[in-house]
mmCIF file of C-alpha atoms in Angstrom:
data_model
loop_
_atom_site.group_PDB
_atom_site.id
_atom_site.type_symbol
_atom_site.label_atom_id
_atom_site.label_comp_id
_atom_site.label_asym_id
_atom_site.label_seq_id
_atom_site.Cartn_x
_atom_site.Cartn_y
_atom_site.Cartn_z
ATOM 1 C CA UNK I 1 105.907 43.795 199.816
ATOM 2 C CA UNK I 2 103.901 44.805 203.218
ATOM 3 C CA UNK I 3 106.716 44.933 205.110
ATOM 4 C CA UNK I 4 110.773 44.427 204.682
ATOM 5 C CA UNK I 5 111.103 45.497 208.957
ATOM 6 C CA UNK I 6 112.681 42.949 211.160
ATOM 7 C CA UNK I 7 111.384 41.842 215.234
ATOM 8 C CA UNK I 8 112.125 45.496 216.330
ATOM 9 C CA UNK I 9 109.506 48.681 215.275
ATOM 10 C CA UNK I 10 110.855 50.889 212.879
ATOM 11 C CA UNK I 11 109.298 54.168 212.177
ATOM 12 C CA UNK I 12 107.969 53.983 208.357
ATOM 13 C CA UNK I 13 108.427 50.235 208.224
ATOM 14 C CA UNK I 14 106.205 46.952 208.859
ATOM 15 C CA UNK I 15 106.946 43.757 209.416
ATOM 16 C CA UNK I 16 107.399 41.008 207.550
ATOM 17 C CA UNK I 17 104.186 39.573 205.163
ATOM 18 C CA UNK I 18 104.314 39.386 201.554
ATOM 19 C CA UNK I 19 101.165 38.996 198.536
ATOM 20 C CA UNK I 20 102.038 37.035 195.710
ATOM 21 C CA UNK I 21 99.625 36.717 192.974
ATOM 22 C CA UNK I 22 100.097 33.584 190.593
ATOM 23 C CA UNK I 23 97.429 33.268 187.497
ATOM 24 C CA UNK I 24 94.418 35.463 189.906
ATOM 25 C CA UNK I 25 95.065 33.585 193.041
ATOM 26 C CA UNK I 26 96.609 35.529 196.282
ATOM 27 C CA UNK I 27 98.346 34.171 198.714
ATOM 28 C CA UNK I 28 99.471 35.537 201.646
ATOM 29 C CA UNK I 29 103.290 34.941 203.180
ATOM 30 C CA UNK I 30 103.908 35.663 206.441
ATOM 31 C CA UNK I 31 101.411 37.947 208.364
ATOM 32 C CA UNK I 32 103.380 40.475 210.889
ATOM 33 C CA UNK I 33 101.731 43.074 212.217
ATOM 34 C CA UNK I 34 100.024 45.999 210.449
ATOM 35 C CA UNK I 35 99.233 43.480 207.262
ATOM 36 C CA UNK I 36 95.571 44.462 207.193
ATOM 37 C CA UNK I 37 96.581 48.679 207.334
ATOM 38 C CA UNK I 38 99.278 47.727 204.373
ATOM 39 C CA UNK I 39 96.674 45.830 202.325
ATOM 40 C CA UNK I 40 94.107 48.268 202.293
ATOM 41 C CA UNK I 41 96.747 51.593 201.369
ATOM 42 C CA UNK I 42 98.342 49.371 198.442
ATOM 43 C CA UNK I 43 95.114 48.070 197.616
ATOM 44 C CA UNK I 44 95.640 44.517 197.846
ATOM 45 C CA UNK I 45 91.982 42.333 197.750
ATOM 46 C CA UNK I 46 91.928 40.524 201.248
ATOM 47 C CA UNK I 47 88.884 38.526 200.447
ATOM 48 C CA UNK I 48 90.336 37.364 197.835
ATOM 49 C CA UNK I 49 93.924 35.792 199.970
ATOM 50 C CA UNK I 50 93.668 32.129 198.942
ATOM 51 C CA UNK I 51 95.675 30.629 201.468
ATOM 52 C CA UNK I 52 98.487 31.711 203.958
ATOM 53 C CA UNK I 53 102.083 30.415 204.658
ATOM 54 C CA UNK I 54 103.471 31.143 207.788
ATOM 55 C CA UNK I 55 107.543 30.592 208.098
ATOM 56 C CA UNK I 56 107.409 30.658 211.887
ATOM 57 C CA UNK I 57 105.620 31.872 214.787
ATOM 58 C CA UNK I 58 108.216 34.566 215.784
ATOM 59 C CA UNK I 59 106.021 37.638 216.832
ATOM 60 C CA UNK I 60 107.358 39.665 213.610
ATOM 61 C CA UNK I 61 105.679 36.786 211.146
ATOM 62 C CA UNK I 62 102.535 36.176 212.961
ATOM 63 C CA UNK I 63 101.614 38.619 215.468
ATOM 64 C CA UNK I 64 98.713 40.289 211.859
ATOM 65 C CA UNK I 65 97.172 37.065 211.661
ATOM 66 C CA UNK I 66 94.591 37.326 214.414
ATOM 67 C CA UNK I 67 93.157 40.588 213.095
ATOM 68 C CA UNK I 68 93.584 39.718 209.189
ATOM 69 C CA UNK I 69 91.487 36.694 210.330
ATOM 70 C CA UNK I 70 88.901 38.340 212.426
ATOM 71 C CA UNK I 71 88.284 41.270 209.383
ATOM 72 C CA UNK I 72 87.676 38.094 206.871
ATOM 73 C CA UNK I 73 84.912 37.042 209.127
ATOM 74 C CA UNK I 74 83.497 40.554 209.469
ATOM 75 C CA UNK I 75 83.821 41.160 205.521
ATOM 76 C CA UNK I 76 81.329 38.027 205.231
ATOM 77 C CA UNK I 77 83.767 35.478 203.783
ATOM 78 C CA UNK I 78 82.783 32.171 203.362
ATOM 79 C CA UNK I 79 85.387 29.963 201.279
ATOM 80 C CA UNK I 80 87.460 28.224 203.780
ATOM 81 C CA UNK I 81 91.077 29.523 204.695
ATOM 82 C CA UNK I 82 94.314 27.039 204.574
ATOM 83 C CA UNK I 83 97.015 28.070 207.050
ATOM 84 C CA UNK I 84 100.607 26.063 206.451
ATOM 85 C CA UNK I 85 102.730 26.391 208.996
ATOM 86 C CA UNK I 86 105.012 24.650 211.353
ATOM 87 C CA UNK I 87 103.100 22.669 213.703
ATOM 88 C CA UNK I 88 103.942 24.884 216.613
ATOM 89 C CA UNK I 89 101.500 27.165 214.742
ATOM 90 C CA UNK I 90 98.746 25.272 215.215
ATOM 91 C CA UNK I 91 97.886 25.813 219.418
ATOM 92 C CA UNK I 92 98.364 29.666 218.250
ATOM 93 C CA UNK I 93 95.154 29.226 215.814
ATOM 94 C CA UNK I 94 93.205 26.703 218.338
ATOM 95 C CA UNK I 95 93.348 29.726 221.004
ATOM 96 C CA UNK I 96 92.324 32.179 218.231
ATOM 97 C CA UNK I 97 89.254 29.635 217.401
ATOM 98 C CA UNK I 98 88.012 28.931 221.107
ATOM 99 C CA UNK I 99 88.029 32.960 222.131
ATOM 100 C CA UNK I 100 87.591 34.591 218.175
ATOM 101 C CA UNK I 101 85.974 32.008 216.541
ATOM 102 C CA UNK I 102 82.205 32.271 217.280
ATOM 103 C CA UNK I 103 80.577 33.625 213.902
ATOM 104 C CA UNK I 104 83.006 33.274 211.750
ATOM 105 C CA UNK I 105 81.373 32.250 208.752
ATOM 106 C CA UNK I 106 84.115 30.655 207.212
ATOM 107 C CA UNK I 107 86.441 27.563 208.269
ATOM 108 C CA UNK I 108 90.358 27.961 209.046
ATOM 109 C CA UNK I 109 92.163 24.641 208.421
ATOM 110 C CA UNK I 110 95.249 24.409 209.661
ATOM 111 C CA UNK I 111 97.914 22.383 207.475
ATOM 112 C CA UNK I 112 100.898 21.383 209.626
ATOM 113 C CA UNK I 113 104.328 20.942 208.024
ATOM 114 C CA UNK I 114 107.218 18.550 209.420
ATOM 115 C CA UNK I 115 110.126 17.161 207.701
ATOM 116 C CA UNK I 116 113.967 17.877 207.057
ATOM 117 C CA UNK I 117 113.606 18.188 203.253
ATOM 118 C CA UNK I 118 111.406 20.108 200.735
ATOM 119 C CA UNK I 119 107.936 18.686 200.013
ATOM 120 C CA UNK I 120 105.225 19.722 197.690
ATOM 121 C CA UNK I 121 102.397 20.780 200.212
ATOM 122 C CA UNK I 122 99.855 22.314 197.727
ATOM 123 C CA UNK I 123 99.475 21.706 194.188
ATOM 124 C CA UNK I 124 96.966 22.772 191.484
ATOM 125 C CA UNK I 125 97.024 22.595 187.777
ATOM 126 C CA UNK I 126 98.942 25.503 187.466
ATOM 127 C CA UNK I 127 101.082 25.889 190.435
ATOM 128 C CA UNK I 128 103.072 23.824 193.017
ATOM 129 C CA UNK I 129 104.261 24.843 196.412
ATOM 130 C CA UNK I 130 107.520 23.080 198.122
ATOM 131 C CA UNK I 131 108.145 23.758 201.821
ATOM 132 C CA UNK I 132 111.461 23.887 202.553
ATOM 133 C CA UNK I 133 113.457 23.541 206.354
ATOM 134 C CA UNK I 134 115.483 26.266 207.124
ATOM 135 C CA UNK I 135 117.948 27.226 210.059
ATOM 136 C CA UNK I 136 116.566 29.629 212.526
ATOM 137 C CA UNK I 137 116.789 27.801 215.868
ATOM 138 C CA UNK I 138 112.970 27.232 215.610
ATOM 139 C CA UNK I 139 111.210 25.466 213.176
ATOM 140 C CA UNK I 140 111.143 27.432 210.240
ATOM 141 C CA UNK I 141 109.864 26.664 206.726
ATOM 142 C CA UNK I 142 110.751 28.490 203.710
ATOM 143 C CA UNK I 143 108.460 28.778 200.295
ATOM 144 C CA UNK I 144 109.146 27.799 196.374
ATOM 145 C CA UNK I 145 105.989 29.200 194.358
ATOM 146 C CA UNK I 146 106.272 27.046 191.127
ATOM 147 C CA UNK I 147 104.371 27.585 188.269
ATOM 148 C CA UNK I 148 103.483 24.023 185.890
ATOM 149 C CA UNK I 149 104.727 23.859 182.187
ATOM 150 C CA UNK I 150 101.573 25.214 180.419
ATOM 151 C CA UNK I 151 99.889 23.591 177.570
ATOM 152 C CA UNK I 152 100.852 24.851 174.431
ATOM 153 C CA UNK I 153 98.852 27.521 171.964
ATOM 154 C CA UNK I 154 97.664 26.372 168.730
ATOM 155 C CA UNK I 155 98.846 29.463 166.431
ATOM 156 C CA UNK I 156 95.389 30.801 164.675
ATOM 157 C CA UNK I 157 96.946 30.825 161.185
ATOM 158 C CA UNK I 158 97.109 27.113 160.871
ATOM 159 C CA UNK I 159 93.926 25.866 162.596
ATOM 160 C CA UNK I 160 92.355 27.611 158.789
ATOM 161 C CA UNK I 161 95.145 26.529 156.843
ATOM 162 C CA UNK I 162 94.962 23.310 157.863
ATOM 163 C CA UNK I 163 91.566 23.182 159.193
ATOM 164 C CA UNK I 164 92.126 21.512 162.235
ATOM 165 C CA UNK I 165 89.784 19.428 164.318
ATOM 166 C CA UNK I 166 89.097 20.022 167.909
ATOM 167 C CA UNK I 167 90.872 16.750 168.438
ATOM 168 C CA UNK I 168 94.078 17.595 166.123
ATOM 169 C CA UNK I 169 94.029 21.181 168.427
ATOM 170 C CA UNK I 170 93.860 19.303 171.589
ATOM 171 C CA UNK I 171 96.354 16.893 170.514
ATOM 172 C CA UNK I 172 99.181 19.740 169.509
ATOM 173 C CA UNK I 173 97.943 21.662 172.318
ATOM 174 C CA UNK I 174 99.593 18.482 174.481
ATOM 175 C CA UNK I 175 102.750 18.672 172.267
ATOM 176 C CA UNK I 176 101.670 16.000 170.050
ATOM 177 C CA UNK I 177 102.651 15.911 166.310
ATOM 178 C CA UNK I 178 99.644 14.556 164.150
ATOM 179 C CA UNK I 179 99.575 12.035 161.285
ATOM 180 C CA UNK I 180 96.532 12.330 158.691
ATOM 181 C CA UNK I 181 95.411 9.901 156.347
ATOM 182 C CA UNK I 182 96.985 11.187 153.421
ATOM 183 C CA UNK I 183 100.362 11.336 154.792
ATOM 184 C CA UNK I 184 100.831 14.641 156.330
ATOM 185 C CA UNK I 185 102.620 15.143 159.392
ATOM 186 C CA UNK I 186 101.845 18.528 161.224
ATOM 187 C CA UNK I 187 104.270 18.985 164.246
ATOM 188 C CA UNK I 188 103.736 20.506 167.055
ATOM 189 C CA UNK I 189 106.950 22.699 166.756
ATOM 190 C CA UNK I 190 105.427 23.894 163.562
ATOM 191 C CA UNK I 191 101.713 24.708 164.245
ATOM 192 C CA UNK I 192 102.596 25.990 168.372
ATOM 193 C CA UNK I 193 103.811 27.741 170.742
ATOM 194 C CA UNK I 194 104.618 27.823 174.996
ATOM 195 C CA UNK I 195 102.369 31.079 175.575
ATOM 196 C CA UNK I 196 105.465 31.791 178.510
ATOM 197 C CA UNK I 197 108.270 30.283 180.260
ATOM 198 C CA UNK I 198 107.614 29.468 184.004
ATOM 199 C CA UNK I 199 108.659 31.118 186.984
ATOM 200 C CA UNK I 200 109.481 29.983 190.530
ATOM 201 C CA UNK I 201 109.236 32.382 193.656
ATOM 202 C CA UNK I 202 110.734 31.590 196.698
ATOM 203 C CA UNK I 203 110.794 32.925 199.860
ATOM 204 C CA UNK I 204 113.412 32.372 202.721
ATOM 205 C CA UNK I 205 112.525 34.446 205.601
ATOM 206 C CA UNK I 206 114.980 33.809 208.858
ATOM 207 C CA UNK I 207 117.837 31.388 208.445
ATOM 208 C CA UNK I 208 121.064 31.233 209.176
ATOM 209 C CA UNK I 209 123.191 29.665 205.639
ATOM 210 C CA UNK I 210 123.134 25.830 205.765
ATOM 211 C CA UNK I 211 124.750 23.912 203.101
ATOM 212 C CA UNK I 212 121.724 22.078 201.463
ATOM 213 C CA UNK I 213 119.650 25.674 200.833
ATOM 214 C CA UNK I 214 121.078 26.402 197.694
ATOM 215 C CA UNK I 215 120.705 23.307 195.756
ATOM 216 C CA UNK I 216 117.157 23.335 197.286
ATOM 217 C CA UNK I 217 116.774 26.782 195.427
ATOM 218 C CA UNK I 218 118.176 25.708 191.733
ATOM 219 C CA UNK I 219 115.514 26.593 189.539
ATOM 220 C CA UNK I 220 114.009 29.406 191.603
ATOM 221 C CA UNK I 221 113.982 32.538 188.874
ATOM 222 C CA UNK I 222 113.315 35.471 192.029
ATOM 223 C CA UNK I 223 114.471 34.581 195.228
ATOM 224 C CA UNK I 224 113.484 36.415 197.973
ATOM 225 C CA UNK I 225 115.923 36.384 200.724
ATOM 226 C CA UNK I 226 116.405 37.789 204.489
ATOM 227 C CA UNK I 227 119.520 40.032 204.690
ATOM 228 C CA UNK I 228 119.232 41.023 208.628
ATOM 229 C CA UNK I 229 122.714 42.420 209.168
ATOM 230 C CA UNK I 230 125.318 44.122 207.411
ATOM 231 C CA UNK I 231 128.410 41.892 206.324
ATOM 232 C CA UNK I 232 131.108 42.577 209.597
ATOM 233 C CA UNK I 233 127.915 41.526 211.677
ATOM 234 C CA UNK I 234 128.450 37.750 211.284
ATOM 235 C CA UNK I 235 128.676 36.603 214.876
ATOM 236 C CA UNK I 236 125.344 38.537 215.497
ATOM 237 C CA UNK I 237 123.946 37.259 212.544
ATOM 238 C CA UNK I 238 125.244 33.511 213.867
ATOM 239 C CA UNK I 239 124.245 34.463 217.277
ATOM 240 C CA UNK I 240 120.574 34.974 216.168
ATOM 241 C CA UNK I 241 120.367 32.309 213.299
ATOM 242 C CA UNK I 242 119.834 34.937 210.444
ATOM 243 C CA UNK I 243 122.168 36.354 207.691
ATOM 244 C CA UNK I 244 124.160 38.898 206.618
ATOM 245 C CA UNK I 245 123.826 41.026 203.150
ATOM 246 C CA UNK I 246 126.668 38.718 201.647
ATOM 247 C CA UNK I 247 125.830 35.107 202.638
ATOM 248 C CA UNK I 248 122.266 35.608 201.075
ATOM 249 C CA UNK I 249 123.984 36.817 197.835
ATOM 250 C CA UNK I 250 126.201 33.917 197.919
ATOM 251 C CA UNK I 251 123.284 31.913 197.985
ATOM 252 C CA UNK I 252 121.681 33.557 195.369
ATOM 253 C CA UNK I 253 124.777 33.089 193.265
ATOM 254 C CA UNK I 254 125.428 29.347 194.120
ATOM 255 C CA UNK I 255 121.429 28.814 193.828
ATOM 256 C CA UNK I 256 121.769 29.993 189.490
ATOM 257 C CA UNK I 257 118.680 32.649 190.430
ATOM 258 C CA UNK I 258 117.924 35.406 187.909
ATOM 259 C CA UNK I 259 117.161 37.761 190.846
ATOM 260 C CA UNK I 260 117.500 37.988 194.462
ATOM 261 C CA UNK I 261 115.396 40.309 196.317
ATOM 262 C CA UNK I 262 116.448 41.114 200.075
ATOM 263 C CA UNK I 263 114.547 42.336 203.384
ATOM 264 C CA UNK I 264 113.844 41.746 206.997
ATOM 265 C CA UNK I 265 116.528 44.938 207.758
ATOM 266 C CA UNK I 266 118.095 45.116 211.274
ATOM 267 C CA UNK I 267 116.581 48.408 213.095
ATOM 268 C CA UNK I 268 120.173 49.356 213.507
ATOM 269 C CA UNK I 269 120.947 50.305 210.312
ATOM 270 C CA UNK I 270 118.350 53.224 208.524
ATOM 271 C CA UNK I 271 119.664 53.223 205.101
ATOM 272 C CA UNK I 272 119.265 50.059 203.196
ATOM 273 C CA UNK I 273 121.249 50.945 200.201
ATOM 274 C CA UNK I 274 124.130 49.537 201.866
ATOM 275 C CA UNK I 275 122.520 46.680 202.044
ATOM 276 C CA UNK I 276 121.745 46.557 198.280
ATOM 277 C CA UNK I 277 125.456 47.570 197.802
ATOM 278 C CA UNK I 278 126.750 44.961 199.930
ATOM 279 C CA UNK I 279 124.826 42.233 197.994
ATOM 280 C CA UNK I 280 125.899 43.286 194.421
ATOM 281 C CA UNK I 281 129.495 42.971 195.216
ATOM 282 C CA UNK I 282 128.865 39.465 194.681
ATOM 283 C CA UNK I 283 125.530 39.401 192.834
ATOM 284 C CA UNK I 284 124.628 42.067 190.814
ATOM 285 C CA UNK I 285 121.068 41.500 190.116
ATOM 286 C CA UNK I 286 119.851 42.013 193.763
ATOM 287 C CA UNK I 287 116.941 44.982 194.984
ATOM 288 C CA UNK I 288 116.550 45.832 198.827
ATOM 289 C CA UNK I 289 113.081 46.039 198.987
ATOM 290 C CA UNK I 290 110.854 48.799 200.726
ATOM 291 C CA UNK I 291 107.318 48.485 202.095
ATOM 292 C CA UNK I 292 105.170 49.065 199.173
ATOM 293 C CA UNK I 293 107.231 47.563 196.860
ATOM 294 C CA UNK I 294 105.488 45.306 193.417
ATOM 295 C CA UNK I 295 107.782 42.771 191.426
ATOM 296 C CA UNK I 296 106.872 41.023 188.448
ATOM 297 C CA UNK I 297 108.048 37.502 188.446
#
């Protein structure tokens, strides 16, 4: 976590802009300011952010990403940066291009997202990424990091007791039970394993609740969601298109997620154990997160 602040400074808190790292690749969620500061104290590799998702281009979001950009081009990077955003973002990076952009060694391609329902909008072979619409008067996208069902593992004990072929391993390693010549059937249940269950990560910055958002989220294992106000704050929360403490645990609860994981704090309110509080009255497994903050997936 960078930063768990919301649009107004807070004294010992940034603003929002998340790393998540997914089988060696970084990506970068949000960018508010003070990212770069934040990822050099906790460490985190900048050269090595594979792309960057932008919810919206409120100031809080996106007001790091000229800077981050800039330092990528002084460190000497070279491997071409993805930016998805909404496509509001994308005079924001043409004015950063046409007065930053000379000597950059490294091209920023903008990916623009429209639509009014999730859509996959990068995919490898070991992770997916859905975009997702959410409610914040602008348009705002929300993130699902999905990992892919790996292939299986072969356990070691029977590729000697059986004296398996490259072929036979690659064939179990697919889930594939083998027949040999002389009758005998070796299963894949038998001779492997899933080396681990996947996850899915998603991240709904600003949004007011909308009915579709949790069905959207079934699946999702840690959710991260913005909890803005204190419940008894609802018309602000309305007022502004954001949510209270107890309508992102709802969520969370109607969404089936293993763990919900809150931020974006009003600067009204200093101590966010209330927050946390609030939240477990209806589901227990939530964590307000501070700036510096590392969860495991």
């Amino acid at each position: 976590m960078m930063g768990t602040a919301s649009a107004m400074p807070v004294s010992g808190k940034y603003q929002s802009a998340q790393v998540l790292c997914v089988h060696g690749r970084y990506f970068l969620i949000d960018c508010g300011e003070g990212v770069q500061q934040q990822m050099t104290a906790l460490k985190v590799p900048m050269m090595k952010i594979d792309s960057i998702f932008i919810s919206h281009i409120h100031g809080d979001h996106v007001f790091g990403l000229f800077g981050l950009l800039s330092t990528l081009g002084m460190k000497g990077r070279t491997a071409a940066m993805n930016i998805y955003g909404p496509v509001n973002l994308g005079p924001i990076i043409k004015f950063f291009l046409s007065y930053y952009g000379d000597g950059l060694a490294y091209e920023i391609r903008f990916v623009p997202l429209k639509g009014s329902a999730p859509e996959v909008i990068y995919d490898t072979k070991n992770l997916e990424v859905v975009a997702l619409p959410l409610n914040h008067g602008i348009e705002t996208y929300g993130y699902i990091f999905r990992e892919k069902e790996p292939m299986l593992n072969v356990h070691k004990w029977t590729v000697e007791a059986f004296g398996l072929s490259l072929t036979e391993i690659g064939a179990l390693k697919r889930g594939e039970d083998i027949s040999r010549a002389d009758g005998t059937v070796l299963t894949a249940e038998r001779c492997a394993y899933k080396p681990f269950e996947p996850a899915a990560y998603a991240y709904i910055s600003d949004t007011a609740p909308f009915p579709e958002l949790a069905a959207w989220l079934k699946g999702v294992t840690t959710l991260y969601h913005e909890a803005t106000y204190l419940s008894g704050l609802e018309d602000q929360a309305a007022k502004r298109h954001h949510s209270t403490t107890l309508q992102a645990a709802s969520v969370a609860r109607d969404a089936g997620v293993s763990r919900l994981i809150i931020g974006h704090y009003s600067s009204r309110e200093k101590d966010i154990a209330l927050y946390q509080a609030e939240c477990r009255t209806i589901f227990p497994e939530t964590f307000a997160a501070t700036d510096g903050d590392s969860f495991e997936i």
